Coordinates of N, CA and C in Angstrom, one line a residue:
M1 N 22.4 72.7 -39.9 CA 23.5 72.0 -40.4 C 24.5 71.7 -39.2
D2 N 25.0 70.5 -39.2 CA 25.8 70.1 -38.1 C 27.2 70.0 -38.5
I3 N 28.2 70.4 -37.8 CA 29.6 70.4 -38.1 C 30.1 68.9 -38.2
R4 N 29.4 68.0 -37.5 CA 29.8 66.6 -37.6 C 29.5 66.0 -38.9
Q5 N 28.4 66.5 -39.6 CA 28.1 66.0 -40.9 C 29.2 66.5 -41.9
V6 N 29.7 67.7 -41.7 CA 30.7 68.2 -42.6 C 32.0 67.3 -42.4
S7 N 32.3 67.1 -41.2 CA 33.5 66.3 -40.9 C 33.4 64.9 -41.5
K8 N 32.2 64.3 -41.3 CA 32.0 62.9 -41.9 C 32.2 62.9 -43.4
E9 N 31.6 63.9 -44.1 CA 31.7 64.0 -45.5 C 33.2 64.3 -45.9
M10 N 33.9 65.1 -45.2 CA 35.3 65.4 -45.5 C 36.1 64.1 -45.4
L11 N 35.9 63.3 -44.4 CA 36.6 62.1 -44.2 C 36.2 61.0 -45.3
A12 N 35.0 61.0 -45.7 CA 34.6 60.1 -46.7 C 35.2 60.4 -48.1
I13 N 35.3 61.7 -48.4 CA 36.0 62.2 -49.6 C 37.4 61.8 -49.6
A14 N 38.1 62.1 -48.4 CA 39.5 61.8 -48.3 C 39.8 60.3 -48.5
D15 N 38.9 59.5 -47.8 CA 39.0 58.0 -47.9 C 38.9 57.6 -49.4
M16 N 37.9 58.1 -50.1 CA 37.7 57.8 -51.5 C 39.0 58.1 -52.3
I17 N 39.5 59.3 -52.1 CA 40.7 59.7 -52.8 C 41.9 58.7 -52.5
V18 N 42.1 58.4 -51.3 CA 43.2 57.6 -50.9 C 43.1 56.2 -51.5
E19 N 41.9 55.6 -51.4 CA 41.6 54.3 -51.9 C 41.8 54.2 -53.4
M20 N 41.4 55.3 -54.1 CA 41.5 55.3 -55.6 C 43.0 55.4 -56.0
K21 N 43.8 56.1 -55.2 CA 45.2 56.3 -55.5 C 45.9 55.0 -55.1
K22 N 45.6 54.4 -54.0 CA 46.3 53.2 -53.5 C 46.1 52.1 -54.5
R23 N 44.9 52.0 -55.1 CA 44.6 50.8 -56.0 C 45.0 51.1 -57.4
G24 N 45.5 52.2 -57.7 CA 45.9 52.6 -59.1 C 44.6 52.5 -60.0
F25 N 43.6 53.1 -59.4 CA 42.3 53.0 -60.0 C 42.2 53.6 -61.4
K26 N 42.9 54.7 -61.6 CA 42.8 55.4 -62.9 C 43.5 54.6 -64.0
E27 N 44.6 53.9 -63.7 CA 45.3 53.1 -64.7 C 44.6 51.8 -64.9
Q28 N 44.1 51.2 -63.9 CA 43.5 49.8 -64.0 C 42.1 49.8 -64.5
Y29 N 41.3 50.8 -64.1 CA 39.9 50.9 -64.4 C 39.5 52.3 -64.9
P30 N 39.9 52.6 -66.1 CA 39.7 54.0 -66.6 C 38.2 54.4 -66.7
V31 N 37.4 53.5 -67.1 CA 35.9 53.8 -67.2 C 35.3 54.0 -65.8
A32 N 35.6 53.1 -64.9 CA 35.1 53.2 -63.5 C 35.7 54.5 -62.8
Y33 N 37.0 54.8 -63.2 CA 37.6 56.0 -62.6 C 36.8 57.2 -63.0
E34 N 36.4 57.3 -64.3 CA 35.6 58.5 -64.8 C 34.3 58.6 -63.9
F35 N 33.6 57.5 -63.6 CA 32.4 57.5 -62.8 C 32.7 57.9 -61.4
A36 N 33.8 57.4 -60.8 CA 34.2 57.7 -59.4 C 34.6 59.2 -59.3
D37 N 35.3 59.7 -60.4 CA 35.7 61.1 -60.4 C 34.5 62.0 -60.4
K38 N 33.5 61.7 -61.2 CA 32.3 62.5 -61.2 C 31.6 62.5 -59.9
S39 N 31.5 61.3 -59.3 CA 30.9 61.1 -57.9 C 31.7 62.0 -56.9
L40 N 33.0 61.9 -57.0 CA 33.8 62.7 -56.1 C 33.5 64.2 -56.2
E41 N 33.4 64.7 -57.5 CA 33.1 66.1 -57.7 C 31.8 66.5 -57.1
E42 N 30.8 65.6 -57.3 CA 29.5 65.9 -56.7 C 29.5 66.0 -55.2
R43 N 30.3 65.1 -54.6 CA 30.4 65.1 -53.1 C 31.2 66.4 -52.6
I44 N 32.1 66.8 -53.4 CA 32.9 68.0 -53.0 C 31.9 69.2 -53.1
K45 N 31.1 69.3 -54.2 CA 30.1 70.4 -54.3 C 29.1 70.4 -53.1
K46 N 28.7 69.2 -52.8 CA 27.8 69.0 -51.6 C 28.5 69.6 -50.3
L47 N 29.7 69.2 -50.2 CA 30.5 69.7 -49.0 C 30.6 71.2 -49.0
E48 N 30.9 71.8 -50.2 CA 31.0 73.2 -50.3 C 29.6 73.9 -49.9
E49 N 28.5 73.3 -50.3 CA 27.2 73.8 -49.9 C 27.0 73.7 -48.4
M50 N 27.4 72.6 -47.8 CA 27.3 72.4 -46.4 C 28.1 73.5 -45.7
I51 N 29.3 73.8 -46.1 CA 30.1 74.8 -45.5 C 29.5 76.2 -45.6
K52 N 29.0 76.5 -46.8 CA 28.3 77.8 -47.0 C 27.1 77.9 -46.1
E53 N 26.4 76.8 -45.9 CA 25.2 76.9 -45.0 C 25.6 77.1 -43.6
I54 N 26.7 76.5 -43.1 CA 27.2 76.7 -41.8 C 27.7 78.1 -41.6
R55 N 28.4 78.6 -42.6 CA 28.9 80.0 -42.5 C 27.7 81.0 -42.5
G56 N 26.7 80.7 -43.2 CA 25.5 81.5 -43.2 C 24.8 81.5 -41.8
D57 N 24.8 80.3 -41.2 CA 24.2 80.2 -39.9 C 25.0 81.0 -38.9
E58 N 26.3 81.0 -39.0 CA 27.2 81.8 -38.1 C 27.0 83.2 -38.3
N59 N 26.8 83.7 -39.5 CA 26.6 85.1 -39.8 C 25.3 85.6 -39.2
E60 N 24.3 84.8 -39.0 CA 23.0 85.2 -38.5 C 23.1 85.4 -37.0
D61 N 24.1 84.8 -36.3 CA 24.1 84.9 -34.8 C 24.5 86.3 -34.4

């Protein structure tokens, strides 16, 4: 696992959150917001797994 992958994923998640907030996504598109929110949750879980993997790699050294 590469730390750059984690950084890219963190930036993508942050960008998604900022764009949703900026566009008033929740108010204007409630159904699409539900989908985007679930997608965001999945990406955060993936990020957590990536971080756990990196920490595991560090613990083995």
